[in-house]
Coordinates of C-alpha atoms and ligand atoms in Angstrom, one line a residue:
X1 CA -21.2 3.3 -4.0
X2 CA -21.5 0.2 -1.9
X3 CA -20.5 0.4 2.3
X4 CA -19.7 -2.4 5.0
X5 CA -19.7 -1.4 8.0
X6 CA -18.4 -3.4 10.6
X7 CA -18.4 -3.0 14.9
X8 CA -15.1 -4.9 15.0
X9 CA -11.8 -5.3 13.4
X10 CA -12.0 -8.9 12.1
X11 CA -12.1 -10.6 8.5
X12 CA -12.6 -7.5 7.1
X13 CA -10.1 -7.6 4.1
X14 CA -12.2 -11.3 3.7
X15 CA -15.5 -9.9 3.4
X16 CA -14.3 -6.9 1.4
X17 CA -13.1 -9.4 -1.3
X18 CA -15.9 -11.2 -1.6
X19 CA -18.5 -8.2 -1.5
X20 CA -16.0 -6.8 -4.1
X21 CA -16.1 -9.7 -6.0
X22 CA -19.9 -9.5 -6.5
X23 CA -19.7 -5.7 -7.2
X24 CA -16.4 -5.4 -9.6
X25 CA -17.0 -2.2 -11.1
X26 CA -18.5 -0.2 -8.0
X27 CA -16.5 1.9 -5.3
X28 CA -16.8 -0.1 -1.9
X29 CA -16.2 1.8 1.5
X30 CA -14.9 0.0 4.7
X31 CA -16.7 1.7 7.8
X32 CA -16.7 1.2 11.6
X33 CA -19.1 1.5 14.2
X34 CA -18.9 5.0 15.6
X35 CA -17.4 6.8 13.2
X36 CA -19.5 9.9 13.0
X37 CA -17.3 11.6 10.8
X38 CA -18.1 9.0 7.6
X39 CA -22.1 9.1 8.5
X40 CA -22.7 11.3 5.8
X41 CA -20.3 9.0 3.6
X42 CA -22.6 6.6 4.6
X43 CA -25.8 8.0 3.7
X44 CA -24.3 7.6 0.3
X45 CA -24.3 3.9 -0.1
X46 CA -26.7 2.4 -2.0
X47 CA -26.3 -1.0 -1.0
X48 CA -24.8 -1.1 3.0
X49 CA -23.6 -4.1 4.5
X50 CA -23.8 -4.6 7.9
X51 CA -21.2 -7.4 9.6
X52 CA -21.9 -7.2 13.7
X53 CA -20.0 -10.0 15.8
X54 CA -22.1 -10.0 19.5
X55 CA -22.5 -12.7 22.1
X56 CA -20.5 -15.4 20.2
X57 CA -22.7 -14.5 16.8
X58 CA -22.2 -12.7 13.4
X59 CA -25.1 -10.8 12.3
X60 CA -25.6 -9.9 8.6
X61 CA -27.5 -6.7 7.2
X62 CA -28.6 -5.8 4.3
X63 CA -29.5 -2.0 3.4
X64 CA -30.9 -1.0 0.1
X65 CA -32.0 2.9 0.0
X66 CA -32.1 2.8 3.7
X67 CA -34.1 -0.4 4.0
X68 CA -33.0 -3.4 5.6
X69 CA -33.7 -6.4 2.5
X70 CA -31.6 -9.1 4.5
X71 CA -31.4 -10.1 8.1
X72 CA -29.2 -13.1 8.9
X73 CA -27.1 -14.5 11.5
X74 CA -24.1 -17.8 12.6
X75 CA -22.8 -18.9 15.4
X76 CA -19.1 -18.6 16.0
X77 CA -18.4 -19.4 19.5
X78 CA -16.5 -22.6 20.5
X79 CA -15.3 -22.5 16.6
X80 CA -11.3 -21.7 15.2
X81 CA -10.6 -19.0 13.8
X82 CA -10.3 -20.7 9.9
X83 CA -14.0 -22.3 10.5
X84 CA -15.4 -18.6 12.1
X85 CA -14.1 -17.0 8.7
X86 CA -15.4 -19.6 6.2
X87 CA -19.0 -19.7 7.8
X88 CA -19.0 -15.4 7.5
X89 CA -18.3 -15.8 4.0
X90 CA -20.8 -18.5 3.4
X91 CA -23.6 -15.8 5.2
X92 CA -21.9 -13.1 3.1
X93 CA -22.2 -15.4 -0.2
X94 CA -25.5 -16.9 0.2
X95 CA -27.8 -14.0 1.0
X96 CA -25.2 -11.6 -1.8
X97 CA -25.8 -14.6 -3.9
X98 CA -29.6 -14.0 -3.4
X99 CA -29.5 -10.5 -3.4
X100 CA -28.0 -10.0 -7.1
X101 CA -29.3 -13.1 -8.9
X102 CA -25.6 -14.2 -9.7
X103 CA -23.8 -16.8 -8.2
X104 CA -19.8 -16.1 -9.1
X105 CA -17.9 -19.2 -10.8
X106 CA -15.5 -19.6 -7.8
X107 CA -18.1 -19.1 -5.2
X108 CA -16.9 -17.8 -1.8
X109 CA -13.0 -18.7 -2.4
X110 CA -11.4 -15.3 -2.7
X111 CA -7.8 -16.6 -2.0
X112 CA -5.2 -17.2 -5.1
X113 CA -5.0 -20.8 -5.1
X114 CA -8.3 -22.7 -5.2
X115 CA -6.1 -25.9 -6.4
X116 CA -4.1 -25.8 -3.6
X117 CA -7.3 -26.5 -1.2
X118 CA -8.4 -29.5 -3.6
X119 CA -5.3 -30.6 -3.7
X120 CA -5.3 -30.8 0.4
X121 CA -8.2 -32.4 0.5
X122 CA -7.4 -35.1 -1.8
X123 CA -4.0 -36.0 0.2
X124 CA -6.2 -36.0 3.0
X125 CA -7.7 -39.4 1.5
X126 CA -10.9 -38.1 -0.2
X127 CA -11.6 -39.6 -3.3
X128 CA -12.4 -36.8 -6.6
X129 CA -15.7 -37.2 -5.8
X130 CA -15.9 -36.4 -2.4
X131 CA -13.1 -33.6 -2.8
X132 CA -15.9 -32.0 -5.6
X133 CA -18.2 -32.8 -3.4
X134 CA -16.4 -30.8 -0.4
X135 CA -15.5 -28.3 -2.7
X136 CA -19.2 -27.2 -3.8
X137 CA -21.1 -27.7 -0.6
X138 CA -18.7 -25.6 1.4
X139 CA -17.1 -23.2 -0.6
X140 CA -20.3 -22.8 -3.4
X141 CA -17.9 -23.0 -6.3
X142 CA -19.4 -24.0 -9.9
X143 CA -19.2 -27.4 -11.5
X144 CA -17.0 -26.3 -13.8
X145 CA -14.6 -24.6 -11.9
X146 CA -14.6 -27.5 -9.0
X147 CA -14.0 -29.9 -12.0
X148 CA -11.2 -28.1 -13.3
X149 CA -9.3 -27.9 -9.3
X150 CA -9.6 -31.0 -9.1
X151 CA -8.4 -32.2 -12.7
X152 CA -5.7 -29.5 -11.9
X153 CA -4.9 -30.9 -8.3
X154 CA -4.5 -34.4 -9.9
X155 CA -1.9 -33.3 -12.7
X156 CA -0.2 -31.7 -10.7
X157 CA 0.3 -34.2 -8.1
X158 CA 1.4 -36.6 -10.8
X159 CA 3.5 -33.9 -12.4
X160 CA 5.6 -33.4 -8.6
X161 CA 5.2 -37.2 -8.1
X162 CA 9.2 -37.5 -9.2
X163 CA 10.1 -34.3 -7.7
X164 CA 12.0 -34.9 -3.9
X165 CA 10.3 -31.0 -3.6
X166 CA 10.9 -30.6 0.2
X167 CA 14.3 -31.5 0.1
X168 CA 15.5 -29.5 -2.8
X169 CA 14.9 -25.8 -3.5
X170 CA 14.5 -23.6 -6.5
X171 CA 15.8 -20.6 -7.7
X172 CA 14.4 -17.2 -9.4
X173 CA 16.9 -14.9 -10.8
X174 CA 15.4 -11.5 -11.8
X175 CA 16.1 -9.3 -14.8
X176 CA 14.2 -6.0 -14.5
X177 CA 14.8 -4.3 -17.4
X178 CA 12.0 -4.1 -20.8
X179 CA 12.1 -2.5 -24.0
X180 CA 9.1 -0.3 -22.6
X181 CA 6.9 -0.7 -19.8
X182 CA 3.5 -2.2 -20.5
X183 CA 0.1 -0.1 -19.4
X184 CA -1.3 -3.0 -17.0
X185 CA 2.2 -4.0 -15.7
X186 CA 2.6 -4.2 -11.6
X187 CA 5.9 -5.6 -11.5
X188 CA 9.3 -4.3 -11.1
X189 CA 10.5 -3.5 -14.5
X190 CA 12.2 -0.5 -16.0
X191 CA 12.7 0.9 -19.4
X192 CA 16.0 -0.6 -20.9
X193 CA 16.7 3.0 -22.7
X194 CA 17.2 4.9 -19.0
X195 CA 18.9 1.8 -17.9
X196 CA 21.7 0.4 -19.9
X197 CA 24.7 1.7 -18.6
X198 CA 23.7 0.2 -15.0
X199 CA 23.1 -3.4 -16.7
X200 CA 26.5 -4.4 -16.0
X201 CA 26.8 -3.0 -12.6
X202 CA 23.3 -4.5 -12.1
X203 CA 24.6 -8.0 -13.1
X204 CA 27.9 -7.6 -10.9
X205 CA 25.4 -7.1 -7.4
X206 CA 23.9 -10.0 -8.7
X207 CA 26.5 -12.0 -9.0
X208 CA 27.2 -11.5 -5.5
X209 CA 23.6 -12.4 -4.3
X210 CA 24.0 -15.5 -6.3
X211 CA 27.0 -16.5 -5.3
X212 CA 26.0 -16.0 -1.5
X213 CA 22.9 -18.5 -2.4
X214 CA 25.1 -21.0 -3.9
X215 CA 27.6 -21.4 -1.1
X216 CA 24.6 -21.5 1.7
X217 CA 22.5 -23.4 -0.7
X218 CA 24.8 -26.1 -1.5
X219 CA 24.0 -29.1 0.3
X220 CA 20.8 -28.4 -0.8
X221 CA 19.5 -29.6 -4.1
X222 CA 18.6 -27.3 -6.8
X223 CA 15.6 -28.7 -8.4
X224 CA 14.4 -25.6 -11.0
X225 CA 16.0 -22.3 -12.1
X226 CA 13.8 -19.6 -13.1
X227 CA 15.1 -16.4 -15.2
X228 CA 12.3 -13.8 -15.2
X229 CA 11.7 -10.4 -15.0
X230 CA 10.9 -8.1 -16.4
X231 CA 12.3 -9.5 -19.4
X232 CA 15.8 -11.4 -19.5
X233 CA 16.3 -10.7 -23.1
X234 CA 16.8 -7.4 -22.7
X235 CA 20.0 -8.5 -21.7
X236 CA 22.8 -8.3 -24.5
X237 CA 24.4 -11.4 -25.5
X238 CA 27.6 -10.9 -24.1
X239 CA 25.6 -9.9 -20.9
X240 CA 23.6 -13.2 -21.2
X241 CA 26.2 -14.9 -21.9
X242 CA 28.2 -13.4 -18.5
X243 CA 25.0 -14.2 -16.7
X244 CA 24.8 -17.8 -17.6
X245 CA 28.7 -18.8 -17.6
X246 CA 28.3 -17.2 -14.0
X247 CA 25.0 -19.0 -13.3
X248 CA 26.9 -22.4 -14.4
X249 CA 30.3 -21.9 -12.5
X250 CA 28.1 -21.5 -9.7
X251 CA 25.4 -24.0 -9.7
X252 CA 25.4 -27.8 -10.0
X253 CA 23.1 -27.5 -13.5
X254 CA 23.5 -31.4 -13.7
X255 CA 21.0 -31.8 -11.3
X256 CA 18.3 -29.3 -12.6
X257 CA 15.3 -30.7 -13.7
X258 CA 13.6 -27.3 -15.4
X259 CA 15.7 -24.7 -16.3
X260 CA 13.2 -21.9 -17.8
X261 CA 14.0 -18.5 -19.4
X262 CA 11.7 -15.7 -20.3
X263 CA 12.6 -15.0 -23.3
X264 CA 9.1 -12.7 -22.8
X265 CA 9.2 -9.4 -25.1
X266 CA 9.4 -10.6 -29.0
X267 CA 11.3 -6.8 -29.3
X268 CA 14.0 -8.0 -27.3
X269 CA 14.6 -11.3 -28.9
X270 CA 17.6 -12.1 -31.6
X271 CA 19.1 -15.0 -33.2
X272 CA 21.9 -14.0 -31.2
X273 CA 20.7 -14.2 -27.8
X274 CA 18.5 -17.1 -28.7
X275 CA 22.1 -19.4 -29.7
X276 CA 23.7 -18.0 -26.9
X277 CA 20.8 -19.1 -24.9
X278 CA 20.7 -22.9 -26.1
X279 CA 24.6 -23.4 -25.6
X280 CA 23.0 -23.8 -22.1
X281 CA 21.4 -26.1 -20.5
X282 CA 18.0 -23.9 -20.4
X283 CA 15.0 -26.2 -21.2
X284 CA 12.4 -24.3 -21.4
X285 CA 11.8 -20.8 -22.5
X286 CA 8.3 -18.1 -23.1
X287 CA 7.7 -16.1 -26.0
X288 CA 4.8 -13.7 -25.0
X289 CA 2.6 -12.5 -27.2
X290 CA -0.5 -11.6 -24.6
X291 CA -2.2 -10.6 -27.9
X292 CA -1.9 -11.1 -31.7
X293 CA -4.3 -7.7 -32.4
X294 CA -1.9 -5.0 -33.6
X295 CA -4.4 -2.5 -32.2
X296 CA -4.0 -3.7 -28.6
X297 CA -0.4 -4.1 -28.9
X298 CA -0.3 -0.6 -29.6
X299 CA -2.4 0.3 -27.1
X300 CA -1.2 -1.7 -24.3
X301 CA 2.8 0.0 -25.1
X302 CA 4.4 -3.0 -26.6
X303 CA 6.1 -1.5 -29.0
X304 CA 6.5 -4.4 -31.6
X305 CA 4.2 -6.0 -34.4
X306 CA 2.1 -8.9 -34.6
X307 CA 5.1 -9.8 -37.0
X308 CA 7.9 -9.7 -34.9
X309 CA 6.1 -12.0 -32.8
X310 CA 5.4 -14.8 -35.2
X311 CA 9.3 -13.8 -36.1
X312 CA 10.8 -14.6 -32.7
X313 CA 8.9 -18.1 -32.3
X314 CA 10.3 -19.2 -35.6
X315 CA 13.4 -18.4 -35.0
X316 CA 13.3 -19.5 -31.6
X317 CA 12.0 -23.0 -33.1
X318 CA 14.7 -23.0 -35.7
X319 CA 17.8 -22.5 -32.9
X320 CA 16.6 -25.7 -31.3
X321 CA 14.2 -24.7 -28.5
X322 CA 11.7 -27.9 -27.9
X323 CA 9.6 -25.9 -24.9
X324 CA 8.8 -22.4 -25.8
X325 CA 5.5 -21.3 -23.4
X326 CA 3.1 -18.6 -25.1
X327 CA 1.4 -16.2 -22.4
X328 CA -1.8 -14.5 -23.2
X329 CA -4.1 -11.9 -21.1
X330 CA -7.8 -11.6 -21.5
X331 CA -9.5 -8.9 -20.8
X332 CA -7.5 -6.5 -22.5
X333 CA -8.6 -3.0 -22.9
X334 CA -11.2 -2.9 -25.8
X335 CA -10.4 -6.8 -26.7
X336 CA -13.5 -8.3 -27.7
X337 CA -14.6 -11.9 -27.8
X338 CA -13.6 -12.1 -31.3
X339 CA -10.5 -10.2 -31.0
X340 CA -9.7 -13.6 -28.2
X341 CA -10.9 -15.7 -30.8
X342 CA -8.0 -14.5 -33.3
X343 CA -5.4 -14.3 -30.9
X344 CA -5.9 -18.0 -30.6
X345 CA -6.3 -18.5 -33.6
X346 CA -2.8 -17.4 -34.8
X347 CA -1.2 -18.5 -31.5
X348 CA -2.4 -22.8 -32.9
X349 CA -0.7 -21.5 -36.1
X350 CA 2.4 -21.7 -34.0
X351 CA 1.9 -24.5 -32.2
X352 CA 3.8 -23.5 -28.8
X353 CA 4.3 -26.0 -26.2
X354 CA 2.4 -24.5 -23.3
X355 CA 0.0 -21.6 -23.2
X356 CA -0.4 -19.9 -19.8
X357 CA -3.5 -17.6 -19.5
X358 CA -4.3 -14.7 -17.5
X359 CA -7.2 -12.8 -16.9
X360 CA -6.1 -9.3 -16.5
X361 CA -5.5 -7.9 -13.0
X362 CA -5.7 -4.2 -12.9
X363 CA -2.7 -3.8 -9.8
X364 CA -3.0 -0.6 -8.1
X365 CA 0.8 0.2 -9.3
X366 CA -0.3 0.0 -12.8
X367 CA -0.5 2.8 -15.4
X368 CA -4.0 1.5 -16.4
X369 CA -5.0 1.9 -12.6
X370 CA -3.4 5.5 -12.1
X371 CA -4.8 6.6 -15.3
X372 CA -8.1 4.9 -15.0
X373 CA -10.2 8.2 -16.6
X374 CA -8.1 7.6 -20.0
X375 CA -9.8 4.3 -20.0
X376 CA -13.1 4.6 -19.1
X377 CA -14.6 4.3 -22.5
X378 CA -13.1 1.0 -23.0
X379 CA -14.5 -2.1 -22.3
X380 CA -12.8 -4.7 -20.5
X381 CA -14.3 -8.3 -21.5
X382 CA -13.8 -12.0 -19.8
X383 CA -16.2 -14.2 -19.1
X384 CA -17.0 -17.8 -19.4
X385 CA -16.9 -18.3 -22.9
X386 CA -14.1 -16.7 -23.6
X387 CA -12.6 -19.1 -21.1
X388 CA -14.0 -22.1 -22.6
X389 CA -12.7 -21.0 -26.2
X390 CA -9.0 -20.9 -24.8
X391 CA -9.8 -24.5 -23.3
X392 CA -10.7 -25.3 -26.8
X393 CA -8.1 -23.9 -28.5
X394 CA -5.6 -25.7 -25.8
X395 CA -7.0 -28.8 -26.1
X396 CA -6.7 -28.5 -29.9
X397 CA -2.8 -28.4 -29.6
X398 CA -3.0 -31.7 -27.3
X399 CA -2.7 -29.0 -23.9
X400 CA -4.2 -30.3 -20.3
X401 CA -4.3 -27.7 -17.7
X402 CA -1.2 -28.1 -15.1
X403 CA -2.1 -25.1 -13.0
X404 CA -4.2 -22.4 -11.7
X405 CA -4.2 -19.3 -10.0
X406 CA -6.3 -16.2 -9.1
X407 CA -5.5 -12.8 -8.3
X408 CA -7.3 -9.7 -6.8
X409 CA -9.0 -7.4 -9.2
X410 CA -9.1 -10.1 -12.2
X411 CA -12.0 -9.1 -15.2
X412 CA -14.4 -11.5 -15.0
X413 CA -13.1 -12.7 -11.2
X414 CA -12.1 -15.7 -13.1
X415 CA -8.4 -17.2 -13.1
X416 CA -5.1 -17.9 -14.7
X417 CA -4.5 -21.1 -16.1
X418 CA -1.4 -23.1 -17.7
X419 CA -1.8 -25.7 -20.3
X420 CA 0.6 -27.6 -21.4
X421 CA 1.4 -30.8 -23.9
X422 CA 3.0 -34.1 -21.9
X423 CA 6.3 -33.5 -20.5
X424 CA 5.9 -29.5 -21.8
X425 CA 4.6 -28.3 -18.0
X426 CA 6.6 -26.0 -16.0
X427 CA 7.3 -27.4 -12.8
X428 CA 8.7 -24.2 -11.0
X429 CA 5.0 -22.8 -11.8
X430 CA 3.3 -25.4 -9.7
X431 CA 6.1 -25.2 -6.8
X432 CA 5.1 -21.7 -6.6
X433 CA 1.9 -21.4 -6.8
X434 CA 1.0 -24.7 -4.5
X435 CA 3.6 -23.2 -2.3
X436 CA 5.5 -26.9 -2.2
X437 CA 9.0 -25.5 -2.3
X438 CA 11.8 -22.8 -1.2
X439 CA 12.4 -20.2 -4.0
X440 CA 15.7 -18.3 -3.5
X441 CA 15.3 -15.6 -5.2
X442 CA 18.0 -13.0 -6.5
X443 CA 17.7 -9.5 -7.8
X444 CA 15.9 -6.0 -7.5
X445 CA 12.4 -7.1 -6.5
X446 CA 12.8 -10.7 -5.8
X447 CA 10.8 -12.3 -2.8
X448 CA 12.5 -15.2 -1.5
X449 CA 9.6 -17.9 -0.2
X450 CA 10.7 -20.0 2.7
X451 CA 8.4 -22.9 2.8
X452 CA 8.4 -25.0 6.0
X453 CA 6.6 -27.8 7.7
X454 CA 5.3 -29.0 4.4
X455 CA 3.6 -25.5 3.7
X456 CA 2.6 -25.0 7.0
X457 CA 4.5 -21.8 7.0
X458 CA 5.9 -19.6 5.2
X459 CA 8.4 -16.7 5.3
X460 CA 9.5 -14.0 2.9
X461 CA 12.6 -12.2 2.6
X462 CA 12.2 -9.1 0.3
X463 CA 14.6 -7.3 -1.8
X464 CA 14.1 -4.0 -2.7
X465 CA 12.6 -2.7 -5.8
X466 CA 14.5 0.1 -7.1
X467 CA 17.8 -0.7 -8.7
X468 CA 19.8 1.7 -7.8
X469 CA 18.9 1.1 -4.0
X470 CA 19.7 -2.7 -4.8
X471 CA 23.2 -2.5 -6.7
X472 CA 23.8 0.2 -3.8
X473 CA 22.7 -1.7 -0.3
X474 CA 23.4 -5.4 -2.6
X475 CA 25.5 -6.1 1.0
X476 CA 22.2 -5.3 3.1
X477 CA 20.2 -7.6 1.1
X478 CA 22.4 -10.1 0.9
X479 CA 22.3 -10.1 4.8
X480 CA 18.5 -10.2 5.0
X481 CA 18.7 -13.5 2.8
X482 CA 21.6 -14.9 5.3
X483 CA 19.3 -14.5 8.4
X484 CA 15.9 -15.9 6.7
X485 CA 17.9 -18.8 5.3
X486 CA 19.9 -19.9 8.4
X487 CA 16.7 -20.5 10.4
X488 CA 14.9 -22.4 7.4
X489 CA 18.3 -24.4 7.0
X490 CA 18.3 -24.9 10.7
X491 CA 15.0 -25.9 11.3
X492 CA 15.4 -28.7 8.5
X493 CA 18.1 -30.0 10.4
X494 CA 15.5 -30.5 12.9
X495 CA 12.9 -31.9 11.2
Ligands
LIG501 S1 6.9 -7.2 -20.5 FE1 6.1 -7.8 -18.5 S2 7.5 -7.0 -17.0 FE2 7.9 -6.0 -18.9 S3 6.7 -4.1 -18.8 FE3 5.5 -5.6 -19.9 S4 4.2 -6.6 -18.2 FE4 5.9 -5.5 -17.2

């Protein structure tokens, strides 16, 4: 077990990330000065950080069986409160860094968007270089991974170039039904079986979210629609087919730029819903695989073959779709290198459009987190190379990366990253993840993200999870929406 102890409530979640992020697989205690009820819980640690802030300081200790290895200190008086936090986690990284041996790919930067700090710093009027430059000397991160922000950063900034982003808005619908519920899955999903005979009442609550978000929303422009989940396709085609004509009545679909559906389980996919699909105007849509190794499929509770996957993207090819997105996870339980290696194999076979990669995230709401004994045995492998062979395998299908993202518990503490051919990228992916744009979001789950003063800010309006509680209190959360919204809409007017 590994402690930190610390004499005042401050940057605490920061440090914890970090420490964590050099000690993935071990427990990690918070403690506080003067808690004499955890000093025996603290006799326990191997490895005992102590973070003491005195007299305009931070101190750093090091304890290792009781001894103190490290002794360091930075000032952080006169200093605001974003420089206080970045020097403590350059103290933190450097003497952890020293410590283990290891220096971590993203360095000290523990936040989900690493791109979105090179791409502030290149707006800021550095040139590549110095942003790398930046990048490396104050945040530690690798050549590789500073090279890839800022190759990232540039895409994208040529990918939202066209894109009026601050004036517009986008919207995410959610559909939180799936054929079965995946072991590592976090979000808000729920088995179709136990949930058919509420689809339609789901749809008709949504129809009134979306149709307060249109009327509020309509001297805005609607730049990208997003149908996730989830998975959309669970819907049945007359219920997709309600959900669109409703969708187009509604909203001016003229103007849309990116209209993407996730078309994500292969189980829930038919030629059916697929035609009733491209009567729209939906450009883009994902076919997920995550894996092309029976064994994990079967493990991981999809409940369809490596068959019915190479099925749905042909047939999804042959009804007309000219995007279709592949997502893959690395790091799946018992997934080897070469089990990755003929995933991406097969997935080039198919020749998809974009290919979004995730490092698995082990959420705390996950079945693989609640049952975590079950899985102990397994191994759980991402690293480096395994990244480098899904750049190669990208690049082999004529894929740059377009964006990039991190999350907290990720194998390998490495990232997610979206490659796509020319004109194939998915713009509502960028807008979220750089945080450039509203999202109105609709449905059980959904987090509306109102973005102000150019990012400066930004507020969320949640809906609530459960589906019966949202078809039920659908009035409540439409209300939530209608106060968030009237002061983002009022402030613009302002602007
Ligand atoms: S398909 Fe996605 S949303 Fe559905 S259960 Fe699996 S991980 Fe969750």
């Amino acid at each position: 077990m590994t402690g930190i102890e610390f004499n005042e409530r401050d940057f605490e979640y920061d440090v914890y990330t970090l420490v964590k992020a050099f000690y993935p697989r071990e427990e990690l205690r918070i403690f506080y000065e003067g808690e004499a009820e955890k000093e025996a819980e603290k006799k326990l640690c191997q490895t005992l950080l102590q973070v003491l802030y005195q007299e305009g300081k931070a101190s750093l200790f090091i304890y290792q069986a009781g001894q103190c290895s490290v002794s360091d200190a930075i000032a952080l008086d006169c200093v605001d409160r974003k420089t206080a936090k970045n020097r403590l986690k350059q103290m933190v990284y450097r003497n952890l860094a020293k410590l283990t041996g290891r220096e971590l790919p993203w360095g000290d930067l523990t936040g989900i968007r690493p791109t979105k700090i090179a791409m502030g710093l290149i707006e800021s009027g550095m040139s590549n270089a110095e942003a790398a430059d930046f990048m490396r000397k104050n945040y530690y991160t690798s050549n590789e991974k500073t090279a890839l922000a800022i190759t990232i950063a540039n895409r994208e900034r040529a990918l939202l170039a066209p894109v009026d982003y601050e004036n517009g808005y986008s919207l995410y619908i959610g559909i939180p039904f799936c054929p079965s519920i995946c072991l590592y899955c976090s979000f808000s999903s729920y088995p179709l079986e136990r949930w058919k005979d509420r689809v339609d009442e789901y749809l008709d609550a949504l129809f009134m979210e979306l149709d307060f978000i249109s009327e509020t929303m309509k001297n805005r422009r609607l730049d990208t629609i997003y149908i996730g989940g989830g998975t959309p396709t669970t819907l049945t085609p007359e219920q997709t087919e309600r959900l669109l004509t409703h969708i187009e009545r509604r909203f001016p679909l003229e103007q849309v730029k990116e209209f993407t559906i996730e078309a994500g389980r292969p189980d829930s996919i038919t030629r059916e819903k697929l035609e009733t699909v491209h009567r729209y105007p939906v450009t883009r849509i994902s076919v997920n695989p995550q894996t092309m190794n029976q064994r994990t499929l079967d493990l991981i509770g999809r409940k369809h073959s490596v068959e019915d996957i190479r099925e749905a993207f042909a047939l999804a090819r042959a009804t007309g779709f000219d995007n279709i997105n592949m997502d893959l996870i690395v790091g799946l339980p018992g997934e080897t290198k070469d089990d990755v290696s003929c995933t991406l194999k097969e997935v080039e076979k198919l020749a998809p459009d974009s290919l979004t990669v995730h490092s698995l995230a082990v959420k705390r709401a996950a079945r693989l987190n609640m049952f975590k004994e079950q899985y102990q045995e397994m191994t759980f492998e991402n690293n480096q190379e395994i990244m480098d062979m899904v750049q190669e395998c990208a690049r082999n299908m004529g894929m740059g990366p377009y964006y990039l993202y991190r999350q907290k518990n990720m194998t390998g503490n490495l990232e997610n990253v979206g490659y796509a051919r020319v004109d194939k990228a998915g713009i509502y992916n960028i807008l979220i993840m750089e945080e450039r744009q509203t999202i109105i979001a609709a449905g059980a789950g959904a987090s509306t993200k109102l973005v102000f003063d150019r990012g400066r800010r930004i507020e969320r309006v949640e809906n609530v999870k459960d589906v019966t509680h949202y078809i039920t209190r659908i009035d409540e959360m439409i209300e939530r929406k209608r106060m968030g919204i009237a002061t983002y809409l009022q402030e613009g007017e302002f602007r």
